XYZ file of C-alpha atoms in Angstrom:
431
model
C 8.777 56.154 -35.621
C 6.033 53.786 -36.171
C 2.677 54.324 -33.515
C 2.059 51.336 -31.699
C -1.686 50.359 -31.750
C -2.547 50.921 -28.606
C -1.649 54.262 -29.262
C -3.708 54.431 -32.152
C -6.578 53.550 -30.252
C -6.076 56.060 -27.259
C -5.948 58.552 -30.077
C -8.679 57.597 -31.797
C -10.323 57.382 -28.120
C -9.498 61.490 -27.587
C -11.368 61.572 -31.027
C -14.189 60.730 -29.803
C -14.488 62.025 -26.372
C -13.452 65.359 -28.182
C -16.603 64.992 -30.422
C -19.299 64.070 -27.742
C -18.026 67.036 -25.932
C -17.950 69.564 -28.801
C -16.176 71.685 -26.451
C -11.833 71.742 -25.458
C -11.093 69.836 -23.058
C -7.967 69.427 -20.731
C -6.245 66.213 -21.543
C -6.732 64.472 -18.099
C -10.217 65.295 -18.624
C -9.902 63.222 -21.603
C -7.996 60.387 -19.794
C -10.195 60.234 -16.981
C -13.289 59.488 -19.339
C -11.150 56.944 -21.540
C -10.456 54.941 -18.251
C -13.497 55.110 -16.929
C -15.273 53.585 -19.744
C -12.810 50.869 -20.533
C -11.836 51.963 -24.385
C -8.706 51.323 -24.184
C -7.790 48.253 -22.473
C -3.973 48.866 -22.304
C -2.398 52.320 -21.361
C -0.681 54.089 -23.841
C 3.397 54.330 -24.327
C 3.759 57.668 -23.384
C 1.774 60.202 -21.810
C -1.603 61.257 -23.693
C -0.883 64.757 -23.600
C 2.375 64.230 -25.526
C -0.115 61.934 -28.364
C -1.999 64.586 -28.841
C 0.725 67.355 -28.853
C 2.168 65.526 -31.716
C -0.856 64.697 -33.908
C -1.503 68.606 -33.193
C 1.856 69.594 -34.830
C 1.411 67.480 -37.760
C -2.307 69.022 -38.283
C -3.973 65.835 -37.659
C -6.982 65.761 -35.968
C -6.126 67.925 -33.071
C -5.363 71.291 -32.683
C -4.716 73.647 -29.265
C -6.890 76.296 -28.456
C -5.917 79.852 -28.827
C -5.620 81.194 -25.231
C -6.540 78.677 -24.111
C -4.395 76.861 -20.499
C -1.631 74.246 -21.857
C -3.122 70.830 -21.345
C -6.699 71.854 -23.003
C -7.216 70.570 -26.840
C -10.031 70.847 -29.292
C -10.413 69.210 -32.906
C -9.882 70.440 -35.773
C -12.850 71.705 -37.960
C -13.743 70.230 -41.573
C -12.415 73.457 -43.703
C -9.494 73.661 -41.744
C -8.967 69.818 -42.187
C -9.756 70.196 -45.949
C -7.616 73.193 -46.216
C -4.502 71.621 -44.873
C -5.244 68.532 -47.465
C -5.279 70.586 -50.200
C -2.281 72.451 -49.074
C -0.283 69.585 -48.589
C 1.501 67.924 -51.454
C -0.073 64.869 -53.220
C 2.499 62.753 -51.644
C 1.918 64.193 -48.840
C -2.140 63.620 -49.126
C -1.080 59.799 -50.217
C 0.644 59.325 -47.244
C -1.952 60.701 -44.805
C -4.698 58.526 -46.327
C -2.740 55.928 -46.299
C -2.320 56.211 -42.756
C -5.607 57.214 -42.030
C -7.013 53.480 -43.283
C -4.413 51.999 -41.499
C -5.231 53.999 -37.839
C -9.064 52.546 -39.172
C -7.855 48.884 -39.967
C -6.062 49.353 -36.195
C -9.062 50.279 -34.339
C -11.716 48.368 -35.812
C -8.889 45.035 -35.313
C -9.059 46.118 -31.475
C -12.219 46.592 -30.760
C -12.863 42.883 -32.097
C -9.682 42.210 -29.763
C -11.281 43.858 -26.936
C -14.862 42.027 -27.542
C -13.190 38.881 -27.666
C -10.984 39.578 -24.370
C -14.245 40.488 -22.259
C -15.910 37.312 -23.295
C -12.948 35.833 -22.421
C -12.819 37.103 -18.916
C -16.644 37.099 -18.694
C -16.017 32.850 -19.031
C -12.941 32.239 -16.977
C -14.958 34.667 -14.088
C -17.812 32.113 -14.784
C -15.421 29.211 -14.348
C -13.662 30.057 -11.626
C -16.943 30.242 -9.449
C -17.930 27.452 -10.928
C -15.151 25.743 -9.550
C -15.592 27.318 -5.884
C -18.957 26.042 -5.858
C -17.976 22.122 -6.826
C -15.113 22.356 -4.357
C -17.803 23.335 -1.695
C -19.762 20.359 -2.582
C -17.062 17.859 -2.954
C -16.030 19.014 0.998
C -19.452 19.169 1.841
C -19.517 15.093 0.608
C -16.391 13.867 1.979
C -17.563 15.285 5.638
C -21.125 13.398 4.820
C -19.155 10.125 3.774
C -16.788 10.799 6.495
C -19.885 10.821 9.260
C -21.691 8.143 7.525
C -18.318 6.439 8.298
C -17.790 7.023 11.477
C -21.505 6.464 12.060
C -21.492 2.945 10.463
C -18.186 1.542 12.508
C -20.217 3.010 15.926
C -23.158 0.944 14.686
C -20.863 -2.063 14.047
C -19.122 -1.661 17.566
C -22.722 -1.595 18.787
C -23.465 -4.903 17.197
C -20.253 -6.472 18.400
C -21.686 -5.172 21.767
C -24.619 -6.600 21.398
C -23.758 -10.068 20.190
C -21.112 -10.267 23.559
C -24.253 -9.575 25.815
C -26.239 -12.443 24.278
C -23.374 -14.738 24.034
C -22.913 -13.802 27.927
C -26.375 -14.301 28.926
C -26.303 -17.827 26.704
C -23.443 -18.853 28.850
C -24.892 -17.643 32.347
C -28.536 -18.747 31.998
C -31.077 -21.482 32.941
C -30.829 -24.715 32.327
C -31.489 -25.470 28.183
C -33.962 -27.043 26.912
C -33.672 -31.281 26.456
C -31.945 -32.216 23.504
C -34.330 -34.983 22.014
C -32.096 -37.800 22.930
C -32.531 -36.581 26.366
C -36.211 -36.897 25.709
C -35.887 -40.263 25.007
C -33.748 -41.391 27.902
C -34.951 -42.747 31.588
C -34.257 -41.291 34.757
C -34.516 -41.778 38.760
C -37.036 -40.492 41.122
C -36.707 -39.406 44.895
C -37.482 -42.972 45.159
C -34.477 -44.173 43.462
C -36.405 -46.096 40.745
C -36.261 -45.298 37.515
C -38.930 -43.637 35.298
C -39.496 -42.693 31.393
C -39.334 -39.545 31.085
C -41.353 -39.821 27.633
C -44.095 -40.754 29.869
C -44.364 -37.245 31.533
C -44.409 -35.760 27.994
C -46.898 -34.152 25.859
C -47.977 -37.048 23.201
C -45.408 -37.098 20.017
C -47.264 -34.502 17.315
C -47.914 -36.770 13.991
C -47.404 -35.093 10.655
C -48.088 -37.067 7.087
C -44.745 -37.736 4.556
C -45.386 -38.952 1.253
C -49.152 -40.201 2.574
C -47.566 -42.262 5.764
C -48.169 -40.363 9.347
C -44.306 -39.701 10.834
C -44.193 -38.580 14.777
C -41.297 -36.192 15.532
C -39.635 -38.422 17.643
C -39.124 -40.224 14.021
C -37.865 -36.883 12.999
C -35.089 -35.642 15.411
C -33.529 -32.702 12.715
C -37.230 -31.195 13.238
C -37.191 -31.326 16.766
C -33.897 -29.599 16.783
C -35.091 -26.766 14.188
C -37.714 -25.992 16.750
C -35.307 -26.485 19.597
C -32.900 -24.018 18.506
C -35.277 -21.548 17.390
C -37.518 -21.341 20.610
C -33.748 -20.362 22.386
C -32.958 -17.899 19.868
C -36.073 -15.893 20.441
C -35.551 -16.195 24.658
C -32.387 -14.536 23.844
C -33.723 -12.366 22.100
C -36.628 -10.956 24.503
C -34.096 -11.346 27.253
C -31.455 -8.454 25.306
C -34.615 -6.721 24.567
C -35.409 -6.995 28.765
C -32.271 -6.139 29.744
C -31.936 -3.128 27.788
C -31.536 0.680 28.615
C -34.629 2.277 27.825
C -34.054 6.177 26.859
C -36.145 9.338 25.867
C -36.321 9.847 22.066
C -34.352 13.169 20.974
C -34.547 15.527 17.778
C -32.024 15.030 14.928
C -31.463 17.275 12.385
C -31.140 16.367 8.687
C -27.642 14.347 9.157
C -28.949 12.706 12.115
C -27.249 14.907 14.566
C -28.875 15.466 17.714
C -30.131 18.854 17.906
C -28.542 21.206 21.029
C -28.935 22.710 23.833
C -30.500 19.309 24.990
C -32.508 19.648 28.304
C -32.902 16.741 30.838
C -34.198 16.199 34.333
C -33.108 17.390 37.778
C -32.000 20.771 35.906
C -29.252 19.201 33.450
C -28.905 20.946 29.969
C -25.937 19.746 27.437
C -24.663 22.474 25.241
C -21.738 20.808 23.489
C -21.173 16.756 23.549
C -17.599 17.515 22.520
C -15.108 15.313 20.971
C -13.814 12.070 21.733
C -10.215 11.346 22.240
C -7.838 8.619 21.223
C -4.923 8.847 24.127
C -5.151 7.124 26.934
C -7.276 7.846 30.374
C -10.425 9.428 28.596
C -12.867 6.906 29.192
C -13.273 3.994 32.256
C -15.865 1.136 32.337
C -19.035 3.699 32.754
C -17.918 7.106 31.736
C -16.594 8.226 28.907
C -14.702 11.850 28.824
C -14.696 13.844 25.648
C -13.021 17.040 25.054
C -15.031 19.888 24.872
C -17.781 18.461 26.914
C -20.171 21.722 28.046
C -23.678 21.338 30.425
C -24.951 23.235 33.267
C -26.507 21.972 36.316
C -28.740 23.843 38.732
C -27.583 23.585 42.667
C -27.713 24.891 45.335
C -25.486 28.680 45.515
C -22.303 28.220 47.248
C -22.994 30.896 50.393
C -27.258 30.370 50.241
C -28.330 26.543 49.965
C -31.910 27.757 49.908
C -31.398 29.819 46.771
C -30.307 28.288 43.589
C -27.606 29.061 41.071
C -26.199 27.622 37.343
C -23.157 25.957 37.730
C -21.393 25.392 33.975
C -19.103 22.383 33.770
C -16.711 21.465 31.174
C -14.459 18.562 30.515
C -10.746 20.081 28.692
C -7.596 18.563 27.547
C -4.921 18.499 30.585
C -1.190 17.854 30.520
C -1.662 14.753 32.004
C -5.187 13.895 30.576
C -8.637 14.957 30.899
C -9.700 18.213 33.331
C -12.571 18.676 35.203
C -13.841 22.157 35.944
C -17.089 23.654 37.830
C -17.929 27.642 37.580
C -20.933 29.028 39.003
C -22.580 31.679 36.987
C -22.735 34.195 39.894
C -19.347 34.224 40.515
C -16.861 33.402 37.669
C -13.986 34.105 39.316
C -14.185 31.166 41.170
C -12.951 27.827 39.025
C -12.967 24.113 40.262
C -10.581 22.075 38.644
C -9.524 18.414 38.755
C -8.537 15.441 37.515
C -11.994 13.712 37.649
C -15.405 14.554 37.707
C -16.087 13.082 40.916
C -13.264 15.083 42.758
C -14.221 18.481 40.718
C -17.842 17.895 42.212
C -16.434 17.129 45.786
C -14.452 20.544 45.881
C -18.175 21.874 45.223
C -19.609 20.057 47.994
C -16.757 21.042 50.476
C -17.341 24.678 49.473
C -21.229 24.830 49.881
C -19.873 22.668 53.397
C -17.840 25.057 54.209
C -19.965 28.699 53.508
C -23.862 26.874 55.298
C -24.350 24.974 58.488
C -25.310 21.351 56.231
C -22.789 18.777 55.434
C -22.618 17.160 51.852
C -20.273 14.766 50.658
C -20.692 12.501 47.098
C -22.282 8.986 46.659
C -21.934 6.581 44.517
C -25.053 7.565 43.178
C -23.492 11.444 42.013
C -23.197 12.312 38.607
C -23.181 16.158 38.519
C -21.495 16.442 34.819
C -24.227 14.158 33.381
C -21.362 11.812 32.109
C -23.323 9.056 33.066
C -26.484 9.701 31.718
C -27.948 7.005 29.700
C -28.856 8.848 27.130
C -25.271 10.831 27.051
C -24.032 7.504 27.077
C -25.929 6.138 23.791
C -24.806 9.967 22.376
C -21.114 9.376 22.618
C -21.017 5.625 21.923
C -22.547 6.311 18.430
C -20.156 9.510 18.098
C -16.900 9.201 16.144
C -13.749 8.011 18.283
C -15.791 5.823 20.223
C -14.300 2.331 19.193
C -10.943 3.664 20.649
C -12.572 3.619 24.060
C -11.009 0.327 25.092
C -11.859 0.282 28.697
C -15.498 1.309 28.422
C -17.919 -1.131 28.577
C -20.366 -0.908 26.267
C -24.448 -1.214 27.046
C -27.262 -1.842 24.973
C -29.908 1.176 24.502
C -33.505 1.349 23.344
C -34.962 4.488 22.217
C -38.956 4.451 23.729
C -41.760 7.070 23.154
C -43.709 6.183 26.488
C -41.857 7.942 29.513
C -42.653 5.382 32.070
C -40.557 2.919 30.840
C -37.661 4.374 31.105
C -35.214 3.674 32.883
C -34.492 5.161 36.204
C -31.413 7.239 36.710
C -30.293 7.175 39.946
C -28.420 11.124 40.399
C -31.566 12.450 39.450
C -32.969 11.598 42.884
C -29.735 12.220 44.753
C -29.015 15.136 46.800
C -25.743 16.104 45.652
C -26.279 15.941 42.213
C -30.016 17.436 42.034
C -31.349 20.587 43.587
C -34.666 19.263 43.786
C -34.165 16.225 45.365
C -32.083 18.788 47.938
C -34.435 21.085 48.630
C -37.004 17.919 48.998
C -34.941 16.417 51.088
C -33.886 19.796 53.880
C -37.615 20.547 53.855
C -38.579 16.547 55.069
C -35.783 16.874 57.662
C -37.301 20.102 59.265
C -40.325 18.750 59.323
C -38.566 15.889 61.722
């Protein structure tokens, strides 16, 4: 029966564990050290012990000890070797070297086999992470080019905004300014006669053509340039007047704003959440994204003089968007409806309820911060936003100086600010 080569090679493997060792060894022994140093990179056909058992009854290489436990093996000395070659017939010798250079030619062919397979597996390993690491960066674009989107349409929604308020304003304001046929023209006084209305007017400005002096009342299409340009920059500071000023905000590197954000009369967002497309989740000045997270400081429910952190949250309902209130010093107890407004009136009737004062909410109560100006600019430039078709959109301008801003009125109100609460029970006692 011909040996298979990787049975050559565990032999010749045993060879050579047997001559570090100098010493029998049991065959598992052997084994053990074989495997652990990667040799042999496929297992033999049969068991090692029966290799060896065989190569030890031909008189090859191998030989059992005398006394020795079954399993151990040793090699064969050099006289003994020699002896049994010159024993053996020359046929015999023939055949054995004739095997020996072939169990050479097998070993040396798999150890080029084996170098060859590792640097194999050393480059496929090399390629595979390789490949991990573009996949990262391709996801890590498309999200970039996918917020850059997102980003851009929320800048062009702003525009379209924008463009509506001046077109509004262009519609509802003052009187324009005289067309220069107008200029021109005569008209009546309280006295019913009629009067030039050139005459009231600045003298004509002169300007030189080709070397002859031309007025612009020659020159009506310059008249007109001006004309039109003087209204386009009234427009202009007027959308720049009637602006939202707002407090200027960190960003991180993908222009992000960077969270927990803290504002006035003890408001502090946590999570601007995510906007959704059905319908209900926005009206003309709110707009309601899921997984909307602040806290507001208030007044506790059983002490008004003593303040506690209420967390609110805006969720996905059955029905559309839910509404819920928690203090922090009691968890158990959980507000929920189907608007903020309602969610913050439960509150009110509950503080009501527990103290001797009476609250009830204005129109002036925002205690979810959903109407914040600056939450406002926050979600109208997040992604979603253009499917807010009920929400009217508002012009915002981002200023460094804090007394221009503009004034937001739950920051003063007593329902929605603990301040302004306590401010406003201590000026009562003092009536």
């Amino acid at each position: 029966m011909t040996m298979s080569s990787s049975d050559t090679q565990w032999i010749q493997s045993a060879h050579n564990v047997l001559s570090a060792s100098d010493s029998a060894m049991h065959v598992d022994e052997i084994e053990k050290v074989i495997r652990s140093s990667n040799m042999v990179p496929e297992g033999p056909s049969m068991s090692l012990e029966v290799l060896l058992t065989k190569e030890a009854a031909m008189g090859r290489k191998f030989t059992k000890p005398e006394g020795a436990s079954t399993g151990f093996f040793s090699l064969l000395t050099t006289q003994a070797t020699s002896g049994e070659m010159q024993s053996c017939s020359p046929s015999q010798t023939e055949n054995q070297s004739e095997l020996t250079s072939q169990t050479d030619t097998a070993l040396s062919s798999g150890i080029k086999y084996q170098y060859k397979y590792n640097q194999l597996k050393k480059t496929c390993k090399q390629l595979i992470y390789l490949n991990a690491a573009l996949y990262d960066e391709i996801n890590r674009l498309e999200q970039k080019i996918e917020s850059t989107s997102s980003e851009r349409k929320a800048l062009l929604k702003k525009v379209m905004a924008d463009q509506n308020i001046v077109n509004h304003n262009a519609k509802s304001g003052g009187p324009q300014s005289m067309s220069v046929a107008e200029s021109g023209s005569s008209a009546k006084t309280k006295t019913g006669k009629k009067k030039n209305l050139s005459s009231l007017s600045p003298p004509a400005k002169k300007r030189k053509v080709s070397g002859e002096t031309v007025s612009e009342e020659e020159n009506p299409i310059a008249s007109a340039t001006f004309s039109k340009k003087s209204q386009k920059k009234s427009k202009e500071d007027s959308r720049i007047a009637n602006s939202i000023k707002i407090p200027s905000i960190s960003l991180d590197s993908s222009g992000r704003p960077i969270l927990p954000i803290e504002l006035a009369a003890g408001l502090t967002i946590y999570s601007i959440g995510e906007i959704s497309d059905k319908s209900g989740y926005c009206t003309a000045n709110s707009i309601y994204p899921v997984g909307y997270c602040c806290t507001r400081e208030y007044a506790a429910i059983d002490d008004i003089s003593s303040s506690c952190l209420y967390t609110c949250k805006v969720t996905e309902g059955q029905s559309g968007p839910q509404f819920e209130i928690s203090p922090d010093s009691d968890p158990d107890i959980l507000l929920v409806d189907s608007t903020p407004d309602k969610c913050h009136d439960q509150l009110l009737k509950l503080i009501t309820e527990n103290t001797d004062h009476e609250l009830a909410t204005s129109t002036k109560s925002d205690f979810f911060g959903l109407k914040h100006p600056l939450i406002r600019n926050l979600l109208q430039c997040s992604q979603g936003a253009n499917n807010c078709l009920e929400y009217q959109w508002c012009m915002f301008e981002v200023v460094k100086n804090n007394s221009k801003l503009t004034a937001v009125p739950s920051e003063n109100d007593v329902t929605s600010s603990y301040k302004a609460l306590v401010e406003h029970l201590l000026s009562t006692e003092t009536v």
